[in-house]
Coordinates of C-alpha atoms and ligand atoms in Angstrom, one line a residue:
M3 CA -82.8 153.2 91.8
I4 CA -82.2 155.8 94.5
V5 CA -82.2 156.0 98.3
M6 CA -84.2 159.0 100.0
K7 CA -83.4 159.5 103.6
F8 CA -85.8 161.8 105.7
G9 CA -84.4 163.0 109.1
G10 CA -86.4 163.7 112.2
T11 CA -87.7 167.2 111.4
S12 CA -88.5 166.0 107.8
V13 CA -90.9 163.5 109.4
G14 CA -91.8 165.6 112.4
S15 CA -95.1 167.2 111.3
K16 CA -98.1 166.9 109.1
D17 CA -96.8 169.6 106.7
S18 CA -93.3 168.2 106.3
I19 CA -94.9 164.6 105.7
A20 CA -97.0 166.1 103.1
N21 CA -93.9 167.6 101.3
I22 CA -92.4 164.1 101.4
A23 CA -95.3 162.6 99.6
T24 CA -94.8 165.2 96.8
L25 CA -91.1 164.5 96.7
I26 CA -91.5 160.8 96.5
K27 CA -94.1 161.1 93.8
S28 CA -91.9 163.3 91.8
R29 CA -89.2 160.5 91.9
L30 CA -91.2 157.3 91.4
D31 CA -89.5 156.7 88.1
K32 CA -86.2 156.4 89.8
K33 CA -87.6 153.5 92.1
P34 CA -86.8 155.1 95.5
L35 CA -86.2 153.2 98.6
V36 CA -87.0 155.4 101.6
I37 CA -85.2 155.5 105.0
T38 CA -86.8 157.3 107.8
S39 CA -85.6 158.6 111.2
A40 CA -87.8 158.7 114.2
H41 CA -90.2 161.8 114.3
S42 CA -88.1 164.7 115.7
G43 CA -87.8 164.6 119.6
I44 CA -88.7 160.9 119.9
T45 CA -85.2 159.4 120.2
N46 CA -84.4 162.1 122.9
M47 CA -87.6 161.1 124.7
L48 CA -86.8 157.3 124.5
I49 CA -83.4 158.1 126.0
E50 CA -84.9 160.1 128.8
A51 CA -87.5 157.4 129.4
A52 CA -84.9 154.6 129.7
D53 CA -83.0 156.9 132.2
N54 CA -86.2 157.6 134.2
A55 CA -87.1 153.9 134.4
L56 CA -83.7 153.1 135.7
K57 CA -84.3 155.6 138.3
G58 CA -87.6 154.0 139.3
N59 CA -90.1 155.9 137.1
P60 CA -91.1 153.9 133.9
D61 CA -93.5 156.3 132.0
I62 CA -94.2 156.6 128.4
T63 CA -96.8 159.5 128.5
K64 CA -94.6 161.9 126.9
I65 CA -93.6 159.6 124.0
E66 CA -97.2 158.5 123.6
N67 CA -98.5 162.2 123.4
R68 CA -95.8 163.1 120.8
Q69 CA -96.4 160.0 118.7
L70 CA -100.0 159.7 118.9
G71 CA -100.6 163.4 118.5
L72 CA -98.8 163.4 115.2
M73 CA -100.6 160.3 114.1
K74 CA -103.9 162.1 114.9
D75 CA -102.8 165.2 112.8
L76 CA -102.1 162.7 110.0
G77 CA -105.4 160.9 110.3
V78 CA -103.4 157.5 111.0
D79 CA -105.0 155.1 113.5
E80 CA -103.2 154.6 116.7
S81 CA -103.7 150.8 116.4
L82 CA -100.7 150.9 113.9
V83 CA -98.2 151.4 116.8
R84 CA -100.2 150.2 119.8
E85 CA -98.3 147.0 120.1
L86 CA -95.0 148.7 119.8
L87 CA -96.0 151.1 122.5
D88 CA -97.2 148.3 124.8
N89 CA -93.9 146.4 124.3
L90 CA -92.0 149.7 125.1
K91 CA -94.0 150.0 128.3
E92 CA -93.2 146.4 129.3
L93 CA -89.6 146.9 128.5
L94 CA -89.3 150.1 130.7
N95 CA -91.1 148.4 133.6
G96 CA -88.5 145.7 133.3
I97 CA -85.6 148.1 133.4
C98 CA -87.2 149.6 136.5
M99 CA -87.7 146.3 138.3
I100 CA -84.3 144.8 137.7
E101 CA -82.6 148.3 138.0
E102 CA -80.3 147.6 135.1
L103 CA -79.9 149.3 131.7
S104 CA -77.4 147.3 129.5
P105 CA -76.1 148.8 126.2
K106 CA -78.2 145.9 124.6
T107 CA -81.3 147.0 126.3
F108 CA -80.6 150.7 125.7
D109 CA -80.4 150.0 121.9
L110 CA -83.8 148.2 122.2
V111 CA -85.4 151.0 123.9
Q112 CA -84.1 153.5 121.2
S113 CA -85.3 151.4 118.3
F114 CA -88.9 152.0 118.9
G115 CA -88.7 155.5 117.4
E116 CA -87.7 154.5 113.9
R117 CA -89.9 151.2 114.1
M118 CA -92.9 153.5 114.7
S119 CA -92.1 156.3 112.3
C120 CA -91.5 153.9 109.5
R121 CA -95.1 152.4 109.8
V122 CA -96.6 155.9 110.1
L123 CA -94.9 157.3 107.1
A124 CA -95.9 154.3 105.0
A125 CA -99.6 154.8 106.2
A126 CA -99.3 158.5 105.4
M127 CA -97.9 157.8 101.9
Q128 CA -100.7 155.2 101.2
K129 CA -103.1 158.0 102.0
A130 CA -101.3 160.2 99.6
G131 CA -101.9 157.5 96.9
I132 CA -98.5 155.9 97.0
K133 CA -98.3 152.1 97.0
A134 CA -95.8 152.1 100.1
E135 CA -94.8 149.2 102.3
A136 CA -93.1 149.5 105.7
K137 CA -90.3 147.1 106.6
D138 CA -87.9 147.2 109.5
A139 CA -84.3 147.4 108.3
F140 CA -83.5 144.1 109.9
D141 CA -86.3 142.4 108.1
L142 CA -84.7 143.5 104.9
G143 CA -81.6 141.7 106.1
L144 CA -79.4 144.5 107.6
R145 CA -77.0 143.0 110.1
T146 CA -74.2 144.6 112.1
D147 CA -71.5 143.5 114.6
S148 CA -72.7 143.6 118.3
K149 CA -71.2 146.9 119.4
H150 CA -74.3 148.3 120.9
G151 CA -74.7 152.1 120.4
Q152 CA -72.2 152.2 117.6
A153 CA -72.6 149.2 115.5
T154 CA -70.8 148.6 112.2
P155 CA -72.7 147.1 109.2
D156 CA -71.7 143.5 108.2
E157 CA -71.2 143.8 104.4
E158 CA -72.0 140.1 104.1
S159 CA -75.6 141.2 104.6
Y160 CA -75.7 143.3 101.6
H161 CA -76.7 140.5 99.3
E162 CA -79.5 139.6 101.5
I163 CA -80.7 143.2 101.5
A164 CA -80.7 143.2 97.7
R165 CA -82.6 139.8 97.7
Q166 CA -85.2 140.9 100.2
V167 CA -85.8 144.2 98.4
R168 CA -86.4 142.3 95.1
T169 CA -89.1 140.2 96.6
I170 CA -91.3 143.1 97.7
D171 CA -94.0 144.3 95.3
A172 CA -94.5 148.0 96.1
D173 CA -93.8 151.4 94.5
V174 CA -91.8 152.4 97.5
I175 CA -90.3 150.5 100.4
I176 CA -90.1 152.6 103.6
T177 CA -87.6 151.3 106.1
T178 CA -86.0 152.3 109.4
G179 CA -82.8 154.2 109.6
F180 CA -80.5 154.0 112.7
I181 CA -81.2 150.4 113.6
A182 CA -80.3 146.9 112.5
K183 CA -79.7 143.5 114.2
S184 CA -76.4 141.8 115.3
A185 CA -75.2 139.1 113.0
V186 CA -73.8 137.5 116.2
D187 CA -76.8 137.1 118.4
G188 CA -79.8 138.6 116.6
N189 CA -80.3 141.5 119.1
I190 CA -81.3 144.9 117.9
T191 CA -78.5 147.4 117.5
T192 CA -78.1 151.0 116.6
L193 CA -75.5 152.8 114.5
G194 CA -75.1 155.7 116.9
R195 CA -76.9 159.1 117.1
G196 CA -77.7 160.5 113.7
G197 CA -77.2 157.0 112.3
S198 CA -80.1 157.1 109.7
D199 CA -77.6 159.0 107.4
F200 CA -75.3 156.0 107.6
S201 CA -78.4 153.7 107.0
A202 CA -78.9 155.5 103.8
T203 CA -75.5 155.0 102.3
I204 CA -75.5 151.3 103.6
F205 CA -78.6 150.6 101.7
G206 CA -77.4 152.6 98.7
A207 CA -74.3 150.5 98.6
A208 CA -76.3 147.2 99.2
L209 CA -78.5 148.1 96.3
D210 CA -76.0 149.7 94.0
A211 CA -78.1 153.0 94.0
D212 CA -77.5 155.7 91.4
E213 CA -77.7 158.3 94.1
V214 CA -78.4 158.8 97.8
E215 CA -80.5 161.8 98.8
I216 CA -80.2 163.0 102.4
W217 CA -83.2 165.1 103.1
T218 CA -82.8 167.4 106.0
D219 CA -83.8 170.9 107.5
V220 CA -81.0 173.0 105.9
N221 CA -80.0 173.7 102.3
G222 CA -77.2 171.1 102.4
V223 CA -73.8 171.2 104.1
M224 CA -72.8 174.7 105.0
T225 CA -69.7 176.7 105.4
A226 CA -70.3 176.5 109.3
D227 CA -73.0 175.4 111.8
P228 CA -75.9 177.6 110.8
G229 CA -76.9 177.7 114.4
I230 CA -73.7 179.7 115.2
C231 CA -73.0 181.5 112.0
K232 CA -76.1 183.3 110.6
N233 CA -74.0 184.0 107.4
A234 CA -73.3 180.4 106.7
K235 CA -73.7 179.5 103.0
S236 CA -74.4 176.1 101.4
I237 CA -71.5 174.4 99.8
P238 CA -72.6 173.3 96.2
Q239 CA -70.0 170.5 96.0
L240 CA -67.7 168.4 98.2
S241 CA -65.4 165.5 97.7
F242 CA -66.0 162.3 99.6
A243 CA -62.7 163.1 101.5
E244 CA -63.9 166.6 102.4
A245 CA -67.3 165.3 103.5
S246 CA -65.8 162.6 105.7
E247 CA -63.6 165.1 107.3
L248 CA -66.4 167.4 107.9
A249 CA -68.7 164.7 109.3
W250 CA -65.9 163.2 111.4
Y251 CA -65.0 166.7 113.0
G252 CA -68.5 167.3 114.0
A253 CA -70.8 168.9 111.2
K254 CA -73.9 167.4 112.7
V255 CA -75.6 167.4 109.3
L256 CA -73.9 164.0 108.6
H257 CA -73.3 161.0 110.7
P258 CA -69.3 160.5 110.8
S259 CA -69.7 157.2 108.9
T260 CA -72.0 158.3 106.2
I261 CA -69.5 158.6 103.4
L262 CA -67.8 155.3 103.8
P263 CA -70.2 153.0 102.0
A264 CA -70.8 155.7 99.2
V265 CA -67.0 155.9 98.5
K266 CA -66.8 152.1 98.1
K267 CA -69.3 152.1 95.4
D268 CA -68.7 155.6 94.1
I269 CA -72.3 156.8 94.8
P270 CA -73.1 160.4 94.8
V271 CA -74.7 161.7 98.0
R272 CA -76.9 164.8 97.8
V273 CA -77.8 166.8 100.9
L274 CA -81.2 168.5 100.3
N275 CA -83.8 170.6 102.3
T276 CA -87.2 169.0 102.7
M277 CA -88.9 172.5 103.2
E278 CA -87.0 173.9 100.2
P279 CA -86.8 171.1 97.7
E280 CA -85.8 173.4 94.8
N281 CA -82.6 174.4 96.4
P282 CA -79.7 172.4 94.9
G283 CA -78.2 171.8 98.3
T284 CA -74.7 170.0 98.4
V285 CA -73.6 167.1 96.1
I286 CA -70.9 165.0 97.4
V287 CA -68.9 163.0 94.7
A288 CA -65.3 161.6 94.2
S289 CA -63.9 164.6 92.3
P290 CA -65.9 167.8 92.5
E291 CA -64.7 171.0 90.7
Q292 CA -62.5 172.8 93.3
T293 CA -63.2 176.4 93.7
D294 CA -62.5 177.6 97.2
I295 CA -59.4 177.1 99.2
A296 CA -61.3 176.2 102.4
K297 CA -64.8 174.7 102.3
S298 CA -66.1 174.8 105.9
V299 CA -65.3 175.4 109.5
V300 CA -66.5 172.7 111.9
Y301 CA -66.0 171.8 115.5
K302 CA -66.2 168.8 117.7
E303 CA -67.0 169.6 121.4
D304 CA -66.8 168.0 124.8
L305 CA -63.5 166.3 124.3
L306 CA -61.1 165.3 126.9
L307 CA -57.4 166.5 126.6
V308 CA -55.0 163.7 128.0
N309 CA -51.4 164.7 128.7
I310 CA -49.1 161.8 129.2
N311 CA -45.7 162.7 130.7
S312 CA -42.8 160.5 130.9
S313 CA -39.4 162.3 131.1
R314 CA -37.4 159.1 131.2
M315 CA -39.2 156.9 128.6
L316 CA -40.7 159.0 125.7
L317 CA -38.1 158.6 123.2
S318 CA -37.1 155.1 124.2
H319 CA -38.0 152.3 121.9
G320 CA -41.5 150.8 122.4
F321 CA -42.9 153.6 124.5
M322 CA -45.3 154.8 122.0
A323 CA -46.4 151.2 121.1
K324 CA -47.0 150.6 124.9
V325 CA -49.2 153.6 125.2
F326 CA -51.3 153.0 122.0
S327 CA -51.7 149.3 122.9
I328 CA -53.4 150.5 126.1
F329 CA -55.8 152.7 124.1
E330 CA -56.5 149.8 121.6
N331 CA -57.2 147.5 124.5
Y332 CA -59.9 149.8 125.8
N333 CA -61.4 150.7 122.4
I334 CA -60.5 154.4 122.9
V335 CA -60.8 156.6 119.8
I336 CA -58.3 159.3 119.5
N337 CA -59.2 162.5 117.6
M338 CA -56.1 164.5 117.7
I339 CA -52.4 163.8 118.8
A340 CA -49.2 165.8 119.4
T341 CA -45.9 164.8 120.9
S342 CA -43.0 166.8 122.4
E343 CA -39.8 165.5 124.0
V344 CA -41.5 164.5 127.3
T345 CA -45.3 164.6 126.6
I346 CA -47.9 162.9 124.3
S347 CA -51.0 165.0 124.2
L348 CA -54.1 163.5 122.7
T349 CA -57.9 164.1 122.6
T350 CA -60.9 161.7 123.0
A351 CA -64.6 162.1 123.1
M352 CA -64.9 159.4 125.8
S353 CA -66.0 160.1 129.3
I354 CA -63.7 160.3 132.2
E355 CA -65.3 157.3 133.8
D356 CA -64.8 155.1 130.7
L357 CA -61.3 156.4 130.4
K358 CA -60.3 155.6 134.0
P359 CA -59.1 152.0 133.5
A360 CA -56.7 153.1 130.7
I361 CA -55.5 156.1 132.9
D362 CA -54.7 153.7 135.7
E363 CA -52.6 151.6 133.5
L364 CA -50.7 154.4 132.0
N365 CA -50.1 155.9 135.5
E366 CA -48.0 152.8 136.2
F367 CA -45.2 154.1 134.0
S368 CA -46.0 157.8 133.4
T369 CA -47.8 160.7 134.9
V370 CA -51.3 161.5 133.2
E371 CA -53.2 164.7 133.4
V372 CA -56.8 164.9 132.1
R373 CA -58.5 168.1 131.3
D374 CA -62.3 168.3 130.2
R375 CA -64.4 170.7 128.2
H376 CA -62.1 170.9 125.2
A377 CA -63.0 171.2 121.5
I378 CA -61.4 170.7 118.1
I379 CA -62.0 173.6 115.7
C380 CA -61.1 172.5 112.3
L381 CA -60.9 174.0 108.8
V382 CA -61.6 171.6 105.9
G383 CA -61.0 171.8 102.2
Q384 CA -58.8 170.1 99.6
G385 CA -58.0 173.2 98.1
M386 CA -55.8 174.3 101.2
S387 CA -53.1 171.8 100.0
G388 CA -50.2 173.7 98.7
V389 CA -51.6 177.2 99.5
K390 CA -49.1 179.1 101.4
G391 CA -50.3 181.0 104.6
T392 CA -53.6 179.3 105.3
A393 CA -52.5 178.0 108.6
A394 CA -51.0 181.4 109.6
K395 CA -54.3 183.1 108.7
M396 CA -56.2 180.7 110.8
F397 CA -54.1 181.0 113.9
N398 CA -53.7 184.7 113.6
A399 CA -57.5 185.1 113.3
L400 CA -58.0 182.8 116.4
S401 CA -55.4 184.5 118.6
S402 CA -56.5 188.1 117.7
S403 CA -60.0 187.2 118.9
G404 CA -58.5 186.0 122.3
V405 CA -59.0 182.3 121.7
N406 CA -56.1 180.3 123.3
I407 CA -54.9 177.3 121.0
E408 CA -53.7 174.3 123.0
M409 CA -52.8 171.9 120.2
I410 CA -52.4 172.1 116.5
S411 CA -52.6 169.5 113.8
Q412 CA -52.3 169.4 110.1
G413 CA -51.9 166.0 108.2
A414 CA -49.7 165.7 105.2
G415 CA -52.7 165.5 103.1
E416 CA -53.5 169.2 104.0
I417 CA -57.2 168.6 103.7
N418 CA -57.8 169.9 107.3
I419 CA -56.1 172.1 109.8
A420 CA -57.3 171.7 113.3
A421 CA -56.8 173.5 116.7
L422 CA -57.7 172.5 120.2
V423 CA -59.5 175.2 122.1
K424 CA -61.7 175.3 125.2
N425 CA -65.5 174.5 124.7
D426 CA -66.3 178.0 125.8
D427 CA -64.4 179.4 122.8
I428 CA -66.3 177.5 120.2
E429 CA -68.7 180.3 119.3
T430 CA -66.0 183.0 119.2
A431 CA -63.7 180.7 117.1
T432 CA -66.2 179.6 114.6
K433 CA -67.4 183.1 114.0
V434 CA -63.9 184.6 113.6
L435 CA -62.8 181.7 111.2
H436 CA -66.0 182.0 109.2
Q437 CA -65.6 185.7 108.7
E438 CA -61.8 185.3 107.9
F439 CA -62.4 182.6 105.3
F440 CA -65.9 182.8 104.0
E441 CA -67.4 186.3 104.4
Ligands
ADP518 P1 -81.7 165.3 110.4 O1 -82.7 165.2 111.6 O2 -82.4 165.9 109.1 O3 -80.8 164.2 110.4 P2 -79.8 166.8 111.9 O4 -80.4 167.8 112.9 O5 -79.2 165.6 112.3 O6 -80.9 166.6 110.8 O7 -78.7 167.7 111.0 C1 -79.1 169.0 110.5 C2 -78.6 170.1 111.3 O8 -77.3 170.1 111.4 C3 -79.0 171.4 110.9 O9 -80.2 171.8 111.3 C4 -77.9 172.3 111.4 O10 -78.3 173.0 112.6 C5 -76.8 171.3 111.9 N1 -75.5 171.6 111.4 C6 -74.3 171.8 112.0 N2 -73.2 172.0 111.2 C7 -73.7 172.0 110.0 C8 -73.2 172.3 108.7 N3 -71.8 172.4 108.6 N4 -73.8 172.3 107.6 C9 -75.3 172.1 107.7 N5 -75.9 172.0 109.0 C10 -75.2 171.8 110.0
LIG519 N1 -83.3 158.9 115.4 C1 -81.9 158.7 115.6 C2 -81.3 159.9 116.4 O1 -82.2 161.0 116.8 C3 -81.3 158.5 114.3 C4 -81.3 159.7 113.3 O2 -82.2 160.5 113.4 O3 -80.5 159.5 112.3 O4 -80.1 160.0 116.6
MG520 MG1 -79.2 163.7 111.5

């Protein structure tokens, strides 16, 4: 069997949904399980609606217009999602009344997008003559921990998923990406923005799929963000390790955790374009044929740069452990790190408010300076390992275009070389590196 995941734009209009019907029909012999995102725009609207409700304005008009407008185009009756929309309305009224939006409630609000699109997509496939059945991912057994907004799958639930799927008599099961339920308390959780990619490989691993297809709006993973580099090209093959690095360092086309379940079961992941299905896109496998030195340039923006200064203690025994135990206690994820004799510099994607308690503790034995609006720009490719001069070429290109580099990192694996720059320099840096390495 295979898993086919369709992103927001792929389920965003009548035309793209018609393309999906053709694609599913062409793969019926491979017994596809389909994962869908919310229709494009809906998750953002749900987030906005939750925020507005908290500020005293519970309103679902915008969501209703988008959702029901698309359903009208598809000739799908609105009764299919009426109950969900009514529940959403009640929930927003509740948020407004108690003036509180907990991470748990916020996940519940966001879950409505996929719960609606999954039902609509199944109805549209039935109209196209495919025997499709809609099921929420949690009703297929998907369980996670209870870390709302960024839940991690509970691998114990994989057996239950396989068992549930076997009991359903349909040509195609259509299920929700992005959402699950906590194994701890049964509340709805989300896997983080863009999480439907992660759902796809989770289901792929649970069902021992032959392949996972991620259908999106570009021809696979590209040599740079095509929104910045008009000359970006598709990358035919990537290794699991390269794809993980690309996703982790910001290539929006894949959720950062997408590759993990695929690696464990050695399942190829193919990234394809719904609007151009004949294009081969990108295949991600354990050992691709290596051709280029570097594969792609990616960036991760809006990071905080944290400088921890302690002239007396840095090299003393236990100092590092003390610093990192504070980060550990506050669940702070660090992206990049460098040390000098008196400073530890690191970056995190956390907000200043969330970082504050950790800073207060660090300030008890060091001086901490935090600077916002930084970005990691990163060159990724397994072929860079052992090739002399790649780093020099990268840093020369950046400095000759006037980009100031504030930190540098290259792991021993030499699969990526990263530089910390200002947010404002992302575009210049991406363009100059793309020109240097890919044009
Ligand atoms: P979907 O809704 O299908 O999940 P996303 O919007 O999440 O799609 O991801 C696809 C988008 O990612 C593309 O439209 C593109 O603008 C952006 N993107 C950023 N970096 C890259 C990259 N290196 N390769 C391909 N796409 C990228
Ligand atoms: N709908 C969710 C989002 O917009 C998940 C996804 O599309 O993958 O983030
Ligand atoms: Mg996405």
